[in-house]
Amino acid sequence: MIYKQETLGNNFVPKPAKEIILEIELNGKIRFDLLLYTIHNHYKISYKIVNAHIEYLNGNNFGNVKLLLKITDDEIDKIENYLGEYKMMSCKIPVLQQKKEAS
């Protein structure tokens, strides 16, 4: 007997990803390396560090980090929930795609 698969959408069509710059305010509640490990390995999101100003005081990490992410809307919500657990302020800045003109 063949059962109908219950899916919410077409899994063969990739979800549109967009590039954003995510600014994270480190407040000493989580280590920077653990944050990057979680983003890359747990949420399967690749990143590039655009800018980082981090200070280490008594084993705690303080400062701010800007990450360039290629991410879908669902993944954005997951990352925001994760950052909200540790009360790290964040803001999203969409990356504008510039069109190159032929010269």
Short mmCIF file of C-alpha atoms in Angstrom, two decimals:
data_model
loop_
_atom_site.label_atom_id
_atom_site.label_comp_id
_atom_site.label_asym_id
_atom_site.label_seq_id
_atom_site.Cartn_x
_atom_site.Cartn_y
_atom_site.Cartn_z
CA MET A 1 0.00 0.00 0.00
CA ILE A 2 1.31 3.46 -0.88
CA TYR A 3 0.62 6.26 1.56
CA LYS A 4 0.40 9.86 0.53
CA GLN A 5 3.27 11.96 1.81
CA GLU A 6 2.15 14.90 3.85
CA THR A 7 4.38 17.84 3.15
CA LEU A 8 3.78 21.52 3.48
CA GLY A 9 5.50 22.57 0.30
CA ASN A 10 7.50 21.54 -2.69
CA ASN A 11 10.81 20.27 -1.35
CA PHE A 12 12.46 20.29 -4.76
CA VAL A 13 12.29 24.06 -5.14
CA PRO A 14 14.96 25.78 -3.04
CA LYS A 15 13.81 28.54 -0.74
CA PRO A 16 15.05 31.98 -1.79
CA ALA A 17 18.03 33.07 0.24
CA LYS A 18 19.11 36.64 0.73
CA GLU A 19 22.26 38.18 2.09
CA ILE A 20 22.07 40.16 5.31
CA ILE A 21 24.53 41.61 7.74
CA LEU A 22 23.63 40.54 11.25
CA GLU A 23 24.98 42.73 14.03
CA ILE A 24 25.29 40.95 17.38
CA GLU A 25 26.04 42.60 20.71
CA LEU A 26 28.05 40.23 22.92
CA ASN A 27 27.10 40.68 26.57
CA GLY A 28 29.26 38.10 28.34
CA LYS A 29 26.58 35.39 28.47
CA ILE A 30 28.01 33.24 25.68
CA ARG A 31 31.48 32.76 24.25
CA PHE A 32 32.14 34.05 20.75
CA ASP A 33 33.52 30.74 19.47
CA LEU A 34 30.48 28.89 20.81
CA LEU A 35 28.19 31.38 19.05
CA LEU A 36 29.92 30.80 15.69
CA TYR A 37 29.95 27.03 16.24
CA THR A 38 26.20 27.02 16.88
CA ILE A 39 25.40 29.17 13.85
CA HIS A 40 27.50 27.02 11.52
CA ASN A 41 26.98 23.49 12.86
CA HIS A 42 23.56 23.56 14.51
CA TYR A 43 21.70 25.87 12.13
CA LYS A 44 23.80 24.96 9.05
CA ILE A 45 24.35 28.60 8.08
CA SER A 46 27.61 29.73 6.55
CA TYR A 47 28.93 33.10 7.59
CA LYS A 48 31.70 35.60 6.97
CA ILE A 49 32.94 37.89 9.71
CA VAL A 50 32.68 41.45 8.42
CA ASN A 51 33.73 43.28 11.57
CA ALA A 52 34.45 42.23 15.13
CA HIS A 53 35.35 44.18 18.23
CA ILE A 54 35.58 41.72 21.11
CA GLU A 55 37.00 42.13 24.59
CA TYR A 56 37.68 39.22 26.92
CA LEU A 57 37.23 39.98 30.62
CA ASN A 58 37.48 37.14 33.17
CA GLY A 59 36.54 34.56 30.55
CA ASN A 60 33.51 36.55 29.32
CA ASN A 61 33.13 38.02 25.83
CA PHE A 62 31.94 41.60 25.34
CA GLY A 63 31.70 43.73 22.21
CA ASN A 64 29.98 43.57 18.87
CA VAL A 65 30.26 41.43 15.76
CA LYS A 66 28.92 41.85 12.25
CA LEU A 67 28.35 38.67 10.25
CA LEU A 68 27.47 38.36 6.58
CA LEU A 69 24.91 35.57 6.20
CA LYS A 70 23.20 34.06 3.16
CA ILE A 71 19.97 33.03 4.80
CA THR A 72 16.25 32.32 4.29
CA ASP A 73 13.42 33.92 6.25
CA ASP A 74 12.87 30.75 8.31
CA GLU A 75 16.53 30.65 9.30
CA ILE A 76 16.42 34.33 10.27
CA ASP A 77 13.64 33.56 12.74
CA LYS A 78 15.62 30.65 14.23
CA ILE A 79 18.74 32.79 14.68
CA GLU A 80 16.73 35.62 16.26
CA ASN A 81 15.16 33.18 18.72
CA TYR A 82 18.60 31.80 19.59
CA LEU A 83 20.01 35.29 20.16
CA GLY A 84 16.91 36.21 22.18
CA GLU A 85 17.59 33.33 24.60
CA TYR A 86 20.87 35.00 25.62
CA LYS A 87 19.45 38.53 25.37
CA MET A 88 21.97 39.62 22.75
CA MET A 89 20.82 42.65 20.85
CA SER A 90 20.85 42.20 17.10
CA CYS A 91 19.79 44.06 14.02
CA LYS A 92 19.49 42.93 10.42
CA ILE A 93 20.83 44.98 7.54
CA PRO A 94 19.89 43.75 4.05
CA VAL A 95 22.76 43.73 1.59
CA LEU A 96 21.87 45.65 -1.54
CA GLN A 97 22.72 43.91 -4.77
CA GLN A 98 24.56 46.30 -7.06
CA LYS A 99 24.19 45.85 -10.78
CA LYS A 100 27.43 46.08 -12.69
CA GLU A 101 27.26 47.94 -15.96
CA ALA A 102 29.33 47.02 -18.95
CA SER A 103 31.85 49.66 -19.90
#
